[in-house]
Structures are given as structure tokens and as C-alpha cells.
Amino acid sequence: MRFLHTADWHIGRRLHGFDLTEEQDYAFQQIETIAQSEHVDGIIIAGDLYDRSAPAEAAVQQLNRMLQQLNLTDKFPIYAISGNHDSNIRLATGTPWFPRTNFYLYTQLEQAFTPIELTDTQIFLLPYFEPFAAQQYFQDESLQHLDQSVAAVIAEMKTHFTPGKTHILVAHFFVNGSAQTDSETQLTVGGLASVPLSLLSDFDYVALGHLHGKDALQAPQARYSGSPVKFSLSEAHQKKGVYLVDTDTQTITFKPLSPLHDVQQLTASFAELTQPEFYQQYQLTDYFGITLTDTKPIPNVLTQLRTIYPRIISLNRAEGFVEQFSYQGEKRQQLQQQDPLDLLSDFYEHIAQEPLTDQQKKWAAAALKIANQEEK
Amino acid sequence: MRFLHTADWHIGRRLHGFDLTEEQDYAFQQIETIAQSEHVDGIIIAGDLYDRSAPAEAAVQQLNRMLQQLNLTDKFPIYAISGNHDSNIRLATGTPWFPRTNFYLYTQLEQAFTPIELTDTQIFLLPYFEPFAAQQYFQDESLQHLDQSVAAVIAEMKTHFTPGKTHILVAHFFVNGSAQTDSETQLTVGGLASVPLSLLSDFDYVALGHLHGKDALQAPQARYSGSPVKFSLSEAHQKKGVYLVDTDTQTITFKPLSPLHDVQQLTASFAELTQPEFYQQYQLTDYFGITLTDTKPIPNVLTQLRTIYPRIISLNRAEGFVEQFSYQGEKRQQLQQQDPLDLLSDFYEHIAQEPLTDQQKKWAAAALKIANQEEK
């Protein structure tokens, strides 16, 4: 059988304030086209369908439309689970009616132990869950951590294995040794919140969600499909797409998706960035994270750059700015007692890598005087 | 055919801070029992399934459970619409899958023109809509008010009438001459936001939602079922229930529901309210709105009364308190210039109907002095 494996749609997500609705729709249309042209037997969505527990109406409308299109119009079976970003309660709305058209969206741990039985395949849908849910289900308070909980879950699943069938697991968790980016939420604070790959070895394929890069896990039979769209600058270098999994030929093929607007990182000086020879090599409607190599102040730098790059999602300096707000603790107390003009001089020097000129000092002193008068 | 007509469930609603989950479940179980014992051919829910556009997870879980029970477990057809309290977008989740088990939940105006065809009956489900939606649908900007919009909608519906069949309309709006209570939200601010009864005369039965009293509209073939639970003190006198509509015998029968805890209004003095002979005649776990006939101050009156009546939802005085915050405009300006002690004396006299005693004046003066010192 052939399955399309995708995950982490995060419908409703914004990219530094920019609406991603069109990007998501554009990626969705490509996923639909791949599913059609590859004649897949089902579409796997491994969690985080929504970006938020209580998605906005527009996001609800968008996801509803997508799922309806794939299942009711295109007649694809769907095998989906809730992720850590979804409200498993809200996402459960309507789910008891869905299996009549081969749409399985599981949101509760206890559903994971009833595989979906296809001719030659068993699909186990394991929604995102917390160890507490496993404690409840197994009546076992020793299940304190995710690795213990998943071990118990998988042991129980195996008792439902039909020998000779292909066994697929759909899950949403962090597998040990995977590579994270900035844009995935930590599943738990502290604790053993990751799952050893060895636990998953009895499945013929493990379709994972949670990490947004397709290469986050290097394993022969377990993959993160990654998200269909780039959700942060840390994903700028990732190639987005879906996996095609053929259980007969035992092949896994990556199918890339093109972005409507890409996310890119540029590191250059203001002079370079504003030269046509430089910027004409880029698709200027893309989302840009810009790192300036300049050290001197540039008035209205963001406004100026936006006339060329309308979708700037971050702007910082190669030197200094990252440490800008790192003053802490005792140092802060000392700072509060310093003369404002000294503080300004230090700050300027820290950022611009050169001292204030005498003229600049005079301006600053005059401005401080006015500010002090206004306070009184 | 026999239908059970209910509406205005408002799942997620609170009564002056009290959770109504159990009251709602208790009413629901009775509705289910009536549907079963009367062998109804379907259950009509005429809007406001939820109380809020973005209901809490607990409310989502409760409504999902109820609808699943009625449709998937009990196998009742359901004919439902969104009301003004529902988000028609969120409530639409899953709806394209529901008709396979005869569950029709319509949320968009355009769905109203495809009646559900039963052997001898056509059911038209008209979700709550704003005139703007009618303008869009009919491409007619002259539809500025609800009466005009509903007239256009019903004219269009009639073109779909099959002669000889029974015609049922399910709708959620305010019909001219109906009796409102405090707890229904005004559908629009200003404007002709009500529908003349005459517009509805071609239907054999109009199952209405929006008003919470079963007697809000006195008409032979159009009824508000009212809500299954009392949602405010202004509904204290209402008998809650559902209508059984038999289209063969052309009878409409009211089936009452008992409250788990009733809502009651008590008007009495503090002395009466705290006498066992008085309060023992009541179910003290009910929700009480209490109007005190006393004029003198009673220290910790709410705390004292709650030891007897734990679910007090409002407490006021028969005299004076309603005008308490009615100072306006110029009077307010005068007040700002008055001496605080004079203000206090006036206020006390206004509420307690007698002047401050000399001892009370001394206490007040001392307290004011301390307050003034702390301000400096």
C-alpha cells in the first residue's frame, strides 16, 4: 500500500506577524496533487493540525475545508492524530462520524489500541499524550516519564499485532537524537521527554510528527515528515515536503513542496542590501531575516529596507545586538546607579563598536536635560 | 410524524458564576427519555447550542457527547441550526459528515434552500443570519432589515415546496409580539430586527429558537420551545420543557422538564429569611434571587444568608438599591466637589432610609482622616 505522510500543518500559525493562510493553502494544494497523482491509499497526518488549542474561526474554516476536500471530495482515507498544539477535546468534534468515510482522527490514548485494519496493514494511531494519561489508562503510577509511558503503550499495541500484516505507527513525540529547530514547542519542561528509537523497531514504518525538518531523524523505518511550510527563520535552510511510503516495495520517497514565498536569511551590509545588483537576485516577496554587518547607526533602517524587502521577519546586527538585553542581576543594580550619559556612551560603544563623538555627547546631554525637566 | 422541538441549550453558560453543567446534563437526560418513550422521528434543535462563539473545552466535550448520544447511540435523526450565540464557523466542524446518519446541522444561509426530504415532510433549516448574508445571497442590497431578509428567504423556500407534503421551518429569530426576558441577547442594536408572524403562515409548524420561554409566542403553528434550563432570575417563573409536534394528528404537546436545582425569587426581611419555619418550605440547594425588605444595614448579610441558601445568585433591597448608581452628568460634577463626609451621610440616608447616628459619624470622620493621611 502507498501512504502519504505529512504532519505539523499548524493551521492558524503566523510568521512574525505575517498571515500564513495563503502559504498553507498553496502547500495543501500540492499535497492534494501528490496524493492524486501517486494514487495513495491514504493520507497520514501526524499531529499538530492546528497551531493553537483554541484556533481562530479563520483557521477552523481552513482546516475543515482541507479535510473535507481530501476525504469527502477526493475520497482519500485519512489517518490522523492530535499533536501537542491541538486541543484534543476541540479536535475531537465530529470524529465519531468520520470513520464512515475512512477518516480516522484519534485524540485519546485509549483509541491507540484499536488499530485500523486494512487488507494487509494495521495502522496504530497514537495521539499526543502526557504520562498522566498513561498512568490513568494502565493504572500504573510508576509511568512518570514519556519513555516509560511509550514503552507501556507499545507493549500493549503489540498484543494487537496480526502476524504477517504490515504495522504502521502514527505518533507525535520527540525521538532521542533528533534535531530540533527553534519553532517546535518543548513537549515538557525537564523530565525524560523523549523516546528511544529502539522502542519503535517492531513497526514497519513510524510516521512521526512534532519536529519540522524532514531530516530531523535519520532512521530506516521512522521519519518526521516535517511541516509543509517554514515556520521560523531556523527552518530557512530546510527543504519542505511529504514522504511517500510504499509498504509493498518498502521504499520511502521524499516529495518536495515549493513555497509560495520562501523564508531566507540574508547577512550583508546596508549598502549591499540596497544595491539592485544584490537584491535583484532574490524573490523580494519572500520572508527575509536580515543580519546587518554594519556597526554604525542607520536612521530608519527597517523602514528603508522594507521598501525593497516588504516581508522582513527579523532584523539584527552581526555584531553586538544579540547581547543587547543580556544585562542581569547585580549588573542591573549597578546600572541603575550610573549617570545616564555614561550609560548611553557605554551602550553606544557596545553596539556601534566606537565611542560617541563630542557632538553626539552634546546632543545627548541636551536631550537628557529636556527629559529631566519634563519629568518634574 | 412526531418531532421533539427544543432550542437554546446554551451549553457552557453560567448562572451568576455557578457552573450549570450538571443542570444541563439533567435536562438533557430527560429530553433523551422523552424522545425515546414518545418514539419521535427526529429531534429539532433551533439554535444556540453553545452559549459562546468560542466555547470552553468542557462545553465542547459536553455538547459533543450529547449529540453523539442522540444520533449515534440512540439513532435519532437531528435537525439543528446555529443561533446567534454560536459561531457558525466553529459549529460547522464535522457537519459535512453528519448527514450519513441523518444528523443535519446547518450553519449557512444557503443551506436553508435545500429542504431535508422525508416521506411526507420537508424540513427547512434556516440558521441564524444577518441581513448582510441575505444581501450577498440574493445579490440585493435593499435587504437592510431582518423582516425584509426573512421575507426574501421564505419566498425562495416556497419555490422548493412539494405540494401535499408537510412543511416545517426551523429558525432562530425574534417574532413580532413575542415576550422577551433578560437573558436573551438583543439580536441587533436598532433596526427592524423582528419578523412578522404573518410571514410564517405557509408552514405547518415553525420550530423557533432564541426566546427562552415556551409561551413567548402565542400562535397556533409557531412556537418557541424555550430553553431546557433557567438561565436568569427573569426566567424564574417559567416552566421549562420541550414541545412534541405530531404532524399527523396536528397536535402540539408541551412536555415539562424538572430542574435539578430550580431558580427562585424570594422577597422577605432578613428576619423572615433566617427563620426555619420560613426557609424549610424551600429546596435550599436551589438558586435564589433574594430581595430584602429591610431598610437598615445588616453586617455580612450575604455571608449569613449563604449559610442557609448556598446558591444565592443575586441580593438586593426592595427599597433604594436600584437607584444606587444612577447619579449622572451634572450631578456627578457637583458630587466631586462635596465634602466626603456629607457624601457618605447622603448615601447612607438614601440606602438605609435613616440618617447616620452621631457615633457612626465619628467613626466615618476618623476613617476619613486616616485615609487622607495615607494618601499623602
PDB file of N, CA, C and O in Angstrom, chain A residues 4 25 55 58 75 78 82 100 110-111 114 117 120 122 145 154 157 163 198 201 246 251 262 281 297 307 347:
ATOM      1  N   LEU A   4       0.700   8.682   1.966  1.00  0.00           N
ATOM      2  CA  LEU A   4       1.361   9.986   2.001  1.00  0.00           C
ATOM      3  C   LEU A   4       1.473  10.377   3.468  1.00  0.00           C
ATOM      4  O   LEU A   4       0.473  10.365   4.195  1.00  0.00           O
ATOM      5  N   ASP A  25      -2.434  27.176   2.135  1.00  0.00           N
ATOM      6  CA  ASP A  25      -3.303  26.702   1.056  1.00  0.00           C
ATOM      7  C   ASP A  25      -2.469  26.226  -0.134  1.00  0.00           C
ATOM      8  O   ASP A  25      -2.784  25.217  -0.768  1.00  0.00           O
ATOM      9  N   PRO A  55      -8.202  27.575  18.151  1.00  0.00           N
ATOM     10  CA  PRO A  55      -7.885  28.276  16.899  1.00  0.00           C
ATOM     11  C   PRO A  55      -8.942  29.315  16.552  1.00  0.00           C
ATOM     12  O   PRO A  55     -10.106  29.198  16.935  1.00  0.00           O
ATOM     13  N   ALA A  58     -11.042  31.651  11.350  1.00  0.00           N
ATOM     14  CA  ALA A  58     -10.463  31.512  10.011  1.00  0.00           C
ATOM     15  C   ALA A  58      -9.659  30.218   9.900  1.00  0.00           C
ATOM     16  O   ALA A  58      -9.689  29.541   8.864  1.00  0.00           O
ATOM     17  N   LYS A  75     -12.041  11.529  -1.721  1.00  0.00           N
ATOM     18  CA  LYS A  75     -12.249  10.155  -1.217  1.00  0.00           C
ATOM     19  C   LYS A  75     -10.974   9.476  -0.716  1.00  0.00           C
ATOM     20  O   LYS A  75     -10.857   8.247  -0.785  1.00  0.00           O
ATOM     21  N   ILE A  78      -8.112   9.083   5.569  1.00  0.00           N
ATOM     22  CA  ILE A  78      -7.193   9.925   6.345  1.00  0.00           C
ATOM     23  C   ILE A  78      -6.930   9.236   7.684  1.00  0.00           C
ATOM     24  O   ILE A  78      -7.869   8.756   8.339  1.00  0.00           O
ATOM     25  N   SER A  82      -4.089  13.909  17.067  1.00  0.00           N
ATOM     26  CA  SER A  82      -3.870  15.234  17.638  1.00  0.00           C
ATOM     27  C   SER A  82      -2.426  15.350  18.114  1.00  0.00           C
ATOM     28  O   SER A  82      -1.835  14.365  18.566  1.00  0.00           O
ATOM     29  N   ARG A 100     -17.003   6.514   8.958  1.00  0.00           N
ATOM     30  CA  ARG A 100     -17.882   6.009   7.884  1.00  0.00           C
ATOM     31  C   ARG A 100     -17.319   6.295   6.505  1.00  0.00           C
ATOM     32  O   ARG A 100     -17.660   5.624   5.539  1.00  0.00           O
ATOM     33  N   GLU A 110      -6.631   5.951  24.650  1.00  0.00           N
ATOM     34  CA  GLU A 110      -7.250   4.618  24.594  1.00  0.00           C
ATOM     35  C   GLU A 110      -7.607   4.172  23.178  1.00  0.00           C
ATOM     36  O   GLU A 110      -7.745   2.984  22.911  1.00  0.00           O
ATOM     37  N   GLN A 111      -7.707   5.141  22.261  1.00  0.00           N
ATOM     38  CA  GLN A 111      -8.007   4.771  20.877  1.00  0.00           C
ATOM     39  C   GLN A 111      -6.813   4.117  20.187  1.00  0.00           C
ATOM     40  O   GLN A 111      -6.972   3.437  19.166  1.00  0.00           O
ATOM     41  N   THR A 114      -6.732   0.181  19.298  1.00  0.00           N
ATOM     42  CA  THR A 114      -7.610  -0.440  18.302  1.00  0.00           C
ATOM     43  C   THR A 114      -7.085  -0.029  16.934  1.00  0.00           C
ATOM     44  O   THR A 114      -7.389   1.048  16.441  1.00  0.00           O
ATOM     45  N   GLU A 117      -7.785  -1.624  10.599  1.00  0.00           N
ATOM     46  CA  GLU A 117      -7.422  -2.860   9.896  1.00  0.00           C
ATOM     47  C   GLU A 117      -7.646  -2.701   8.403  1.00  0.00           C
ATOM     48  O   GLU A 117      -8.779  -2.582   7.941  1.00  0.00           O
ATOM     49  N   ASP A 120      -3.907  -5.733   4.359  1.00  0.00           N
ATOM     50  CA  ASP A 120      -2.620  -6.324   4.749  1.00  0.00           C
ATOM     51  C   ASP A 120      -1.862  -5.448   5.742  1.00  0.00           C
ATOM     52  O   ASP A 120      -0.676  -5.643   5.955  1.00  0.00           O
ATOM     53  N   GLN A 122      -1.974  -2.933   9.478  1.00  0.00           N
ATOM     54  CA  GLN A 122      -2.602  -2.401  10.695  1.00  0.00           C
ATOM     55  C   GLN A 122      -2.005  -1.030  10.973  1.00  0.00           C
ATOM     56  O   GLN A 122      -0.784  -0.903  11.085  1.00  0.00           O
ATOM     57  N   HIS A 145       7.520   9.203  33.177  1.00  0.00           N
ATOM     58  CA  HIS A 145       8.178   9.872  32.063  1.00  0.00           C
ATOM     59  C   HIS A 145       7.671   9.349  30.732  1.00  0.00           C
ATOM     60  O   HIS A 145       7.089   8.274  30.651  1.00  0.00           O
ATOM     61  N   ILE A 154       3.475   0.795  23.654  1.00  0.00           N
ATOM     62  CA  ILE A 154       3.872  -0.041  22.513  1.00  0.00           C
ATOM     63  C   ILE A 154       3.780  -1.524  22.864  1.00  0.00           C
ATOM     64  O   ILE A 154       3.359  -2.339  22.034  1.00  0.00           O
ATOM     65  N   MET A 157       0.245  -2.287  22.374  1.00  0.00           N
ATOM     66  CA  MET A 157      -0.076  -2.333  20.940  1.00  0.00           C
ATOM     67  C   MET A 157       0.313  -3.674  20.325  1.00  0.00           C
ATOM     68  O   MET A 157      -0.416  -4.249  19.528  1.00  0.00           O
ATOM     69  N   PRO A 163       0.108 -11.189  12.982  1.00  0.00           N
ATOM     70  CA  PRO A 163       1.352 -11.561  12.296  1.00  0.00           C
ATOM     71  C   PRO A 163       1.139 -11.597  10.777  1.00  0.00           C
ATOM     72  O   PRO A 163       0.056 -11.953  10.309  1.00  0.00           O
ATOM     73  N   SER A 198      14.865   2.673  19.657  1.00  0.00           N
ATOM     74  CA  SER A 198      14.771   1.212  19.760  1.00  0.00           C
ATOM     75  C   SER A 198      13.359   0.738  20.109  1.00  0.00           C
ATOM     76  O   SER A 198      12.940  -0.353  19.735  1.00  0.00           O
ATOM     77  N   SER A 201      11.147  -0.243  17.005  1.00  0.00           N
ATOM     78  CA  SER A 201      11.736  -1.122  15.987  1.00  0.00           C
ATOM     79  C   SER A 201      10.799  -2.202  15.459  1.00  0.00           C
ATOM     80  O   SER A 201      11.068  -2.794  14.420  1.00  0.00           O
ATOM     81  N   ASP A 246       5.792   3.360   0.528  1.00  0.00           N
ATOM     82  CA  ASP A 246       5.219   2.203  -0.167  1.00  0.00           C
ATOM     83  C   ASP A 246       5.577   0.961   0.631  1.00  0.00           C
ATOM     84  O   ASP A 246       6.745   0.577   0.709  1.00  0.00           O
ATOM     85  N   THR A 251       9.765   1.204   0.128  1.00  0.00           N
ATOM     86  CA  THR A 251      10.524   2.410  -0.224  1.00  0.00           C
ATOM     87  C   THR A 251       9.883   3.640   0.409  1.00  0.00           C
ATOM     88  O   THR A 251       8.660   3.697   0.583  1.00  0.00           O
ATOM     89  N   ASP A 262       9.255  31.991   0.018  1.00  0.00           N
ATOM     90  CA  ASP A 262      10.237  31.260   0.807  1.00  0.00           C
ATOM     91  C   ASP A 262      10.656  32.082   2.034  1.00  0.00           C
ATOM     92  O   ASP A 262      10.333  33.264   2.142  1.00  0.00           O
ATOM     93  N   GLN A 281      18.815  39.478  -7.250  1.00  0.00           N
ATOM     94  CA  GLN A 281      18.978  38.019  -7.314  1.00  0.00           C
ATOM     95  C   GLN A 281      17.953  37.290  -6.427  1.00  0.00           C
ATOM     96  O   GLN A 281      17.888  36.061  -6.445  1.00  0.00           O
ATOM     97  N   PRO A 297      25.165  53.434  13.367  1.00  0.00           N
ATOM     98  CA  PRO A 297      23.703  53.559  13.347  1.00  0.00           C
ATOM     99  C   PRO A 297      23.233  53.947  11.949  1.00  0.00           C
ATOM    100  O   PRO A 297      23.912  54.706  11.250  1.00  0.00           O
ATOM    101  N   THR A 307      11.112  49.002   1.976  1.00  0.00           N
ATOM    102  CA  THR A 307      10.726  49.463   0.638  1.00  0.00           C
ATOM    103  C   THR A 307      11.254  48.494  -0.419  1.00  0.00           C
ATOM    104  O   THR A 307      10.697  48.380  -1.497  1.00  0.00           O
ATOM    105  N   PHE A 347      26.592  52.018  26.095  1.00  0.00           N
ATOM    106  CA  PHE A 347      25.694  51.268  25.227  1.00  0.00           C
ATOM    107  C   PHE A 347      26.072  51.493  23.759  1.00  0.00           C
ATOM    108  O   PHE A 347      26.177  50.557  22.965  1.00  0.00           O
TER     109      PHE A 347
END
